[in-house]
Structure formats: C-alpha cells, structure tokens
mmCIF file of C-alpha atoms in Angstrom:
data_model
loop_
_atom_site.group_PDB
_atom_site.id
_atom_site.type_symbol
_atom_site.label_atom_id
_atom_site.label_comp_id
_atom_site.label_asym_id
_atom_site.label_seq_id
_atom_site.Cartn_x
_atom_site.Cartn_y
_atom_site.Cartn_z
ATOM 1 C CA MET A 43 94.704 73.663 81.155
ATOM 2 C CA THR A 44 92.178 73.071 83.890
ATOM 3 C CA ILE A 45 92.694 75.600 86.677
ATOM 4 C CA GLY A 46 90.919 75.505 90.022
ATOM 5 C CA ILE A 47 90.541 78.874 91.738
ATOM 6 C CA ALA A 48 90.011 78.632 95.482
ATOM 7 C CA GLY A 49 88.061 81.104 97.580
ATOM 8 C CA TRP A 50 84.319 81.598 97.658
ATOM 9 C CA GLY A 51 82.449 84.222 95.626
ATOM 10 C CA PRO A 52 83.929 87.566 96.729
ATOM 11 C CA ARG A 53 85.959 86.069 99.573
ATOM 12 C CA ARG A 54 89.656 85.153 99.694
ATOM 13 C CA LYS A 55 90.137 84.969 95.939
ATOM 14 C CA PRO A 56 93.736 84.834 94.643
ATOM 15 C CA MET A 57 93.149 87.963 92.605
ATOM 16 C CA ALA A 58 96.819 88.913 92.169
ATOM 17 C CA LEU A 59 97.328 85.557 90.435
ATOM 18 C CA VAL A 60 94.135 86.038 88.430
ATOM 19 C CA ARG A 61 95.348 89.452 87.293
ATOM 20 C CA ALA A 62 98.597 87.829 86.142
ATOM 21 C CA ILE A 63 96.511 85.537 83.934
ATOM 22 C CA LEU A 64 94.498 88.515 82.668
ATOM 23 C CA ARG A 65 97.753 90.164 81.538
ATOM 24 C CA SER A 66 99.083 86.961 79.955
ATOM 25 C CA ASP A 67 98.431 85.292 76.604
ATOM 26 C CA LEU A 68 96.786 82.231 78.205
ATOM 27 C CA THR A 69 93.525 81.210 76.549
ATOM 28 C CA ASP A 70 91.232 78.179 76.209
ATOM 29 C CA LEU A 71 91.176 77.597 79.947
ATOM 30 C CA THR A 72 88.842 75.320 81.850
ATOM 31 C CA ILE A 73 88.087 77.038 85.154
ATOM 32 C CA VAL A 74 86.736 75.249 88.228
ATOM 33 C CA ALA A 75 85.461 77.570 90.952
ATOM 34 C CA TYR A 76 82.938 78.732 93.438
ATOM 35 C CA GLY A 77 83.087 81.828 91.335
ATOM 36 C CA GLY A 78 83.199 85.541 91.969
ATOM 37 C CA PRO A 79 84.934 88.410 90.136
ATOM 38 C CA ASP A 80 87.797 86.033 89.339
ATOM 39 C CA VAL A 81 85.570 84.129 86.935
ATOM 40 C CA GLY A 82 83.890 87.257 85.606
ATOM 41 C CA MET A 83 87.153 88.990 84.749
ATOM 42 C CA LEU A 84 88.518 85.898 83.031
ATOM 43 C CA CYS A 85 85.291 85.707 81.015
ATOM 44 C CA ALA A 86 85.544 89.415 80.146
ATOM 45 C CA THR A 87 88.973 88.861 78.593
ATOM 46 C CA GLY A 88 87.959 85.724 76.691
ATOM 47 C CA LYS A 89 90.259 83.433 78.669
ATOM 48 C CA VAL A 90 87.623 80.823 79.537
ATOM 49 C CA LYS A 91 86.690 78.002 77.193
ATOM 50 C CA LYS A 92 84.808 75.903 79.758
ATOM 51 C CA LEU A 93 83.505 76.753 83.203
ATOM 52 C CA ILE A 94 82.735 74.202 85.924
ATOM 53 C CA PHE A 95 81.005 76.007 88.767
ATOM 54 C CA GLY A 96 78.653 75.853 91.714
ATOM 55 C CA PHE A 97 77.764 79.552 91.417
ATOM 56 C CA VAL A 98 79.263 82.809 90.165
ATOM 57 C CA SER A 99 78.266 85.632 92.500
ATOM 58 C CA MET A 100 79.591 88.648 94.360
ATOM 59 C CA ASP A 101 77.096 88.172 97.224
ATOM 60 C CA ALA A 102 75.807 91.746 97.515
ATOM 61 C CA ILE A 103 75.750 91.759 93.693
ATOM 62 C CA PRO A 104 73.963 88.433 93.227
ATOM 63 C CA LEU A 105 74.847 87.589 89.617
ATOM 64 C CA GLU A 106 78.379 88.303 88.390
ATOM 65 C CA PRO A 107 77.868 90.652 85.404
ATOM 66 C CA TYR A 108 80.575 89.500 82.977
ATOM 67 C CA PHE A 109 79.796 85.860 83.664
ATOM 68 C CA ARG A 110 76.182 86.682 82.844
ATOM 69 C CA LYS A 111 77.165 88.385 79.578
ATOM 70 C CA SER A 112 79.266 85.391 78.529
ATOM 71 C CA ARG A 113 76.478 82.933 79.316
ATOM 72 C CA GLU A 114 73.845 84.988 77.507
ATOM 73 C CA ALA A 115 76.140 85.210 74.480
ATOM 74 C CA GLY A 116 76.664 81.416 74.471
ATOM 75 C CA ALA A 117 80.400 81.968 74.756
ATOM 76 C CA LEU A 118 81.050 79.254 77.355
ATOM 77 C CA ASP A 119 80.969 75.505 77.508
ATOM 78 C CA ILE A 120 79.604 74.942 80.998
ATOM 79 C CA LEU A 121 79.099 72.286 83.625
ATOM 80 C CA GLU A 122 76.802 73.676 86.305
ATOM 81 C CA LEU A 123 76.935 71.816 89.602
ATOM 82 C CA ASP A 124 75.314 71.869 92.981
ATOM 83 C CA GLU A 125 77.815 73.286 95.482
ATOM 84 C CA GLY A 126 78.103 69.895 97.170
ATOM 85 C CA MET A 127 78.745 68.125 93.880
ATOM 86 C CA LEU A 128 81.681 70.417 93.170
ATOM 87 C CA GLN A 129 83.122 69.658 96.600
ATOM 88 C CA TRP A 130 82.652 65.921 96.006
ATOM 89 C CA GLY A 131 84.328 66.125 92.587
ATOM 90 C CA LEU A 132 87.382 67.812 94.117
ATOM 91 C CA LYS A 133 87.530 65.197 96.863
ATOM 92 C CA ALA A 134 87.321 62.363 94.330
ATOM 93 C CA ALA A 135 90.300 63.843 92.491
ATOM 94 C CA ALA A 136 92.163 64.325 95.770
ATOM 95 C CA PHE A 137 91.566 60.690 96.727
ATOM 96 C CA ARG A 138 92.663 59.605 93.212
ATOM 97 C CA LEU A 139 89.252 57.997 92.648
ATOM 98 C CA PRO A 140 87.291 58.122 89.368
ATOM 99 C CA PHE A 141 84.123 59.227 91.199
ATOM 100 C CA LEU A 142 82.421 59.435 94.582
ATOM 101 C CA PRO A 143 78.797 58.426 95.249
ATOM 102 C CA THR A 144 76.432 61.068 96.629
ATOM 103 C CA HIS A 145 72.785 61.909 97.175
ATOM 104 C CA VAL A 146 73.411 65.444 95.962
ATOM 105 C CA GLY A 147 71.913 66.191 92.549
ATOM 106 C CA LEU A 148 69.540 63.244 92.454
ATOM 107 C CA GLY A 149 66.105 64.148 91.145
ATOM 108 C CA THR A 150 67.227 67.499 89.707
ATOM 109 C CA ASP A 151 67.858 68.859 86.218
ATOM 110 C CA VAL A 152 71.568 68.990 87.097
ATOM 111 C CA MET A 153 71.534 65.238 86.402
ATOM 112 C CA ALA A 154 70.158 65.629 82.895
ATOM 113 C CA HIS A 155 72.085 68.721 81.825
ATOM 114 C CA GLY A 156 75.388 67.444 83.199
ATOM 115 C CA GLY A 157 75.116 63.948 81.747
ATOM 116 C CA PHE A 158 75.728 62.332 85.117
ATOM 117 C CA ARG A 159 75.353 58.635 85.779
ATOM 118 C CA THR A 160 74.274 56.643 88.788
ATOM 119 C CA VAL A 161 75.695 53.668 90.664
ATOM 120 C CA GLN A 162 73.939 51.130 92.834
ATOM 121 C CA SER A 163 75.200 50.222 96.262
ATOM 122 C CA PRO A 164 76.663 46.690 96.282
ATOM 123 C CA TYR A 165 75.367 46.171 99.809
ATOM 124 C CA ASP A 166 71.964 44.959 100.980
ATOM 125 C CA ASP A 167 70.380 48.411 100.786
ATOM 126 C CA GLY A 168 70.870 48.538 96.984
ATOM 127 C CA GLU A 169 70.564 52.324 97.055
ATOM 128 C CA VAL A 170 71.010 54.235 93.787
ATOM 129 C CA LEU A 171 73.376 57.185 94.044
ATOM 130 C CA LEU A 172 74.767 59.821 91.709
ATOM 131 C CA ALA A 173 78.356 59.076 90.674
ATOM 132 C CA MET A 174 80.137 62.436 90.825
ATOM 133 C CA PRO A 175 83.226 62.254 88.584
ATOM 134 C CA ALA A 176 86.581 63.494 89.807
ATOM 135 C CA LEU A 177 87.408 67.093 88.948
ATOM 136 C CA LYS A 178 91.097 66.743 88.169
ATOM 137 C CA LEU A 179 92.993 70.026 88.090
ATOM 138 C CA ASP A 180 96.229 70.797 86.289
ATOM 139 C CA ALA A 181 96.779 73.687 88.694
ATOM 140 C CA ALA A 182 95.125 75.227 91.733
ATOM 141 C CA LEU A 183 95.468 78.846 92.834
ATOM 142 C CA LEU A 184 95.087 79.870 96.496
ATOM 143 C CA HIS A 185 95.518 83.079 98.447
ATOM 144 C CA VAL A 186 96.419 82.722 102.128
ATOM 145 C CA HIS A 187 97.619 84.878 104.976
ATOM 146 C CA ARG A 188 101.093 83.408 105.341
ATOM 147 C CA ALA A 189 103.448 81.076 103.552
ATOM 148 C CA ASP A 190 107.067 80.107 103.909
ATOM 149 C CA ARG A 191 109.696 79.170 101.383
ATOM 150 C CA ARG A 192 109.159 75.467 102.041
ATOM 151 C CA GLY A 193 105.501 75.607 101.062
ATOM 152 C CA ASN A 194 103.944 75.648 104.528
ATOM 153 C CA ILE A 195 100.892 77.902 104.594
ATOM 154 C CA GLN A 196 98.554 79.408 107.165
ATOM 155 C CA ALA A 197 94.994 80.409 106.298
ATOM 156 C CA LEU A 198 93.307 82.346 109.092
ATOM 157 C CA GLY A 199 89.707 83.436 109.432
ATOM 158 C CA PRO A 200 86.427 81.527 109.660
ATOM 159 C CA ASP A 201 85.748 80.655 106.040
ATOM 160 C CA THR A 202 88.482 78.680 104.313
ATOM 161 C CA TYR A 203 85.735 76.374 102.974
ATOM 162 C CA TYR A 204 87.156 73.960 100.363
ATOM 163 C CA ASP A 205 90.523 75.563 99.597
ATOM 164 C CA GLU A 206 92.390 72.502 100.840
ATOM 165 C CA TRP A 207 90.522 70.287 98.365
ATOM 166 C CA PHE A 208 91.460 72.483 95.422
ATOM 167 C CA ALA A 209 95.097 72.022 96.462
ATOM 168 C CA ARG A 210 94.792 68.259 96.877
ATOM 169 C CA ALA A 211 92.900 67.808 93.594
ATOM 170 C CA ALA A 212 95.603 69.543 91.542
ATOM 171 C CA GLU A 213 98.779 68.334 89.909
ATOM 172 C CA LYS A 214 100.400 71.579 91.077
ATOM 173 C CA THR A 215 99.286 74.240 93.540
ATOM 174 C CA PHE A 216 100.470 77.841 93.504
ATOM 175 C CA VAL A 217 99.911 80.085 96.496
ATOM 176 C CA SER A 218 99.976 83.843 96.876
ATOM 177 C CA ALA A 219 100.265 85.079 100.441
ATOM 178 C CA GLU A 220 99.912 88.308 102.341
ATOM 179 C CA GLU A 221 103.313 87.523 103.854
ATOM 180 C CA VAL A 222 106.102 85.065 103.021
ATOM 181 C CA VAL A 223 108.577 84.149 105.768
ATOM 182 C CA ASP A 224 111.596 81.886 105.802
ATOM 183 C CA ARG A 225 110.251 79.323 108.260
ATOM 184 C CA MET A 226 106.681 79.234 109.540
ATOM 185 C CA ASP A 227 107.612 77.213 112.627
ATOM 186 C CA HIS A 228 109.982 79.995 113.660
ATOM 187 C CA SER A 229 107.772 82.967 112.775
ATOM 188 C CA TYR A 230 104.234 81.828 113.682
ATOM 189 C CA PRO A 231 104.335 78.572 115.659
ATOM 190 C CA GLU A 232 101.211 79.568 117.607
ATOM 191 C CA ASP A 233 99.084 79.306 114.436
ATOM 192 C CA ALA A 234 100.233 75.848 113.330
ATOM 193 C CA ARG A 235 96.636 74.605 113.142
ATOM 194 C CA ALA A 236 95.948 77.180 110.391
ATOM 195 C CA ASN A 237 98.088 75.096 108.010
ATOM 196 C CA ILE A 238 95.097 73.774 106.052
ATOM 197 C CA VAL A 239 97.051 71.684 103.547
ATOM 198 C CA GLU A 240 100.395 69.932 103.739
ATOM 199 C CA ARG A 241 103.384 71.497 102.010
ATOM 200 C CA CYS A 242 103.815 68.457 99.747
ATOM 201 C CA PHE A 243 100.837 69.794 97.765
ATOM 202 C CA VAL A 244 102.335 73.281 97.318
ATOM 203 C CA HIS A 245 104.647 73.856 94.347
ATOM 204 C CA GLY A 246 105.179 77.605 94.428
ATOM 205 C CA VAL A 247 104.570 80.607 96.691
ATOM 206 C CA ILE A 248 104.734 84.333 96.057
ATOM 207 C CA GLU A 249 104.286 87.278 98.392
ATOM 208 C CA ALA A 250 101.315 89.405 97.334
ATOM 209 C CA PRO A 251 100.232 91.835 100.070
ATOM 210 C CA LEU A 252 96.524 92.692 99.753
ATOM 211 C CA GLY A 253 96.455 90.198 96.886
ATOM 212 C CA ALA A 254 92.818 89.228 97.426
ATOM 213 C CA HIS A 255 91.554 92.747 96.577
ATOM 214 C CA PRO A 256 88.811 93.528 95.636
ATOM 215 C CA THR A 257 87.556 90.433 97.485
ATOM 216 C CA SER A 258 87.744 90.134 101.264
ATOM 217 C CA MET A 259 90.519 88.566 103.322
ATOM 218 C CA PRO A 260 89.278 88.178 106.882
ATOM 219 C CA PRO A 261 90.427 89.088 109.429
ATOM 220 C CA LEU A 262 92.780 91.490 107.610
ATOM 221 C CA TYR A 263 90.493 93.465 105.278
ATOM 222 C CA GLY A 264 87.032 93.418 103.777
ATOM 223 C CA TRP A 265 85.763 93.505 100.250
ATOM 224 C CA ASP A 266 85.903 96.718 98.220
ATOM 225 C CA MET A 267 82.243 97.130 97.367
ATOM 226 C CA LYS A 268 82.763 100.521 95.731
ATOM 227 C CA HIS A 269 85.277 98.907 93.382
ATOM 228 C CA LEU A 270 83.015 95.916 92.736
ATOM 229 C CA LYS A 271 80.047 98.161 91.959
ATOM 230 C CA ALA A 272 82.135 100.145 89.466
ATOM 231 C CA TYR A 273 83.224 96.860 87.927
ATOM 232 C CA ALA A 274 79.606 95.676 87.681
ATOM 233 C CA ASP A 275 78.512 99.005 86.180
ATOM 234 C CA SER A 276 81.197 98.721 83.495
ATOM 235 C CA ALA A 277 79.483 95.605 82.128
ATOM 236 C CA ARG A 278 76.558 97.783 81.007
ATOM 237 C CA GLU A 279 78.753 100.145 79.009
ATOM 238 C CA GLU A 280 80.083 99.811 75.486
ATOM 239 C CA GLY A 281 83.772 99.047 75.861
ATOM 240 C CA GLY A 282 83.270 99.036 79.608
ATOM 241 C CA TRP A 283 85.712 96.252 80.421
ATOM 242 C CA ASP A 284 88.589 97.815 78.477
ATOM 243 C CA ALA A 285 88.087 101.134 80.249
ATOM 244 C CA PHE A 286 87.784 99.504 83.673
ATOM 245 C CA ALA A 287 90.841 97.312 83.112
ATOM 246 C CA ALA A 288 92.939 100.238 81.917
ATOM 247 C CA ARG A 289 92.293 102.285 85.039
ATOM 248 C CA THR A 290 92.558 99.393 87.525
ATOM 249 C CA ILE A 291 94.196 96.175 86.281
ATOM 250 C CA GLY A 292 96.810 97.973 84.224
ATOM 251 C CA ALA A 293 99.944 96.481 82.721
ATOM 252 C CA ASP A 294 101.589 95.360 85.948
ATOM 253 C CA GLU A 295 100.824 94.386 89.524
ATOM 254 C CA ALA A 296 103.408 96.726 91.003
ATOM 255 C CA GLY A 297 101.148 99.754 90.595
ATOM 256 C CA TYR A 298 97.808 98.008 91.078
ATOM 257 C CA LEU A 299 97.261 99.095 94.674
ATOM 258 C CA ASP A 300 98.028 102.707 93.801
ATOM 259 C CA ARG A 301 95.528 102.541 90.949
ATOM 260 C CA VAL A 302 92.740 101.324 93.259
ATOM 261 C CA GLY A 303 93.275 103.855 96.028
ATOM 262 C CA GLY A 304 96.448 102.845 97.833
ATOM 263 C CA ALA A 305 97.530 100.165 100.264
ATOM 264 C CA ALA A 306 96.348 102.095 103.328
ATOM 265 C CA ALA A 307 92.828 102.435 101.939
ATOM 266 C CA VAL A 308 92.609 98.752 100.992
ATOM 267 C CA SER A 309 93.932 97.679 104.407
ATOM 268 C CA ALA A 310 91.209 99.755 106.090
ATOM 269 C CA LEU A 311 88.280 98.207 104.204
ATOM 270 C CA PRO A 312 85.739 97.013 106.802
ATOM 271 C CA LEU A 313 84.841 93.340 106.985
ATOM 272 C CA PRO A 314 81.335 92.496 105.757
ATOM 273 C CA ILE A 315 78.904 91.094 108.320
ATOM 274 C CA PHE A 316 76.882 88.067 107.253
#
C-alpha cells in the first residue's frame, strides 16, 4: 500500500494511528510524508519499503535518527522531493491529473535522481516546465482536533499546511481526533471554517485524545522534547529501538499515555515558539 501521513515534521502527526501500524503485521509500505518521528519509527520497525518525502526532521533534532540509519544502511527505496514538488504531486492526484507542471525542481539534482521529465507550454511562451507526477495514495492518515460520526472534521491552529491534499489525493482517508462528537454543526458551529476537507473524503474516524504525542497539537499541547530526545538517543544504542518501544509504544494504545507520563503531563506540554 501507499500511505500518506499528514502533519509536518514533529507537528500534528497522527501518531496513535502510526503506533497501530507499528503493532501490526503490515510491511512493504510506501510512505508519503513531510516526515518526522512517524517515518523514523516505521523505518525502525522495517515497515517501509519505499519513502517519498520532502524532508524527515524533528525540527529541534534536525535529522530524524532512525530515518538516517535506514538511509545509511541502504534499506529504503527513496524518492526525495522538494517540499513544493510533494505538494504539487498530491494536488495532481487530488485533481485526478497524471501530472502538474511546475518550476520547482528545475535545474537541480532532484531532476536527475528522481527521473523526472519536462513538458513544454503549448502557448506562445513555449516555456519548459517540470512535469510532477501525481502521488496517488491508497490511504491517508490525519490527526485533527474534532470529528463527528459523519466524517466532518475541524483542524484548529495555524499550521494545517497540506493535510487537506493528503485527504483528497487518497482513495480512503482515516482520521484520528482529539474528540469525536455526534454532529459537528450542533457541537461546534462557531468553528465551521476549520473544516479543512469535505466529509466525502473521510472514510473512518476514531477518537484518540492526545493522539499526536509526542508531536505537537496546537493550540492544545506542544511537542514532548524530552521524549523525542530519548527516542533519538536510543538510535545510538545496540537494541535501542526495542528497548524504547517496550517502555513507550507497548502492546496497546490503552496504556500508552500512562507509559509516557500520563494524560495530565502530556496536556500540559508547552507549545514551541518558532
């Protein structure tokens, strides 16, 4: 399967859904992401066959450690993209087009390493542009603040970035939410404009309070940098991932928050300032 994971680096990642994949027997996945610890953890468990990415970073920890280990070991088939190219590929898939023309990537090694082709404008200008192919997703995973049982969602905060395009580029979209209500128009009508993608694109919702941890979920809670540093440190240890996963990821999501310090502590994490 090709799975798109929304969010951005260490921000608003659907980590409860990612942890479900970590505990599953899924393998040979193609992952499309602006990556953070979601990508690194999937690499650490050998779930990823191919990675299509604009970056894989935890911001304050610039290079995601388990992604780095997988790349250095030659364990991944990769397609490295400029951030804008990834956005354009999602939009091409959302528009049901084979490609979209763009200036982004022209004159760079991304062209050569990615095997991209160009197209010429049919108009008088005759401009040559990179043809960014559609990034079609079998499934997209999002984490939002609120959802209802009809698939309406609300994503608050200043940085939803390209989450809507992951949803529109996918055959099916699955959403975890801090809160699931019966009807959004009854519970939160004042935030109707936070519905970033229409419910026709959403195929399943699940309530997952604090489900972005250890990434941030503004304005509710910040990233858990202590947790992320311990995770990064584990990559330097023999058997580090297994030990880290045993004491944090565990066998089920029900006890995850207790294992990482408790719901109250996660809720109190301060928001990072950029």
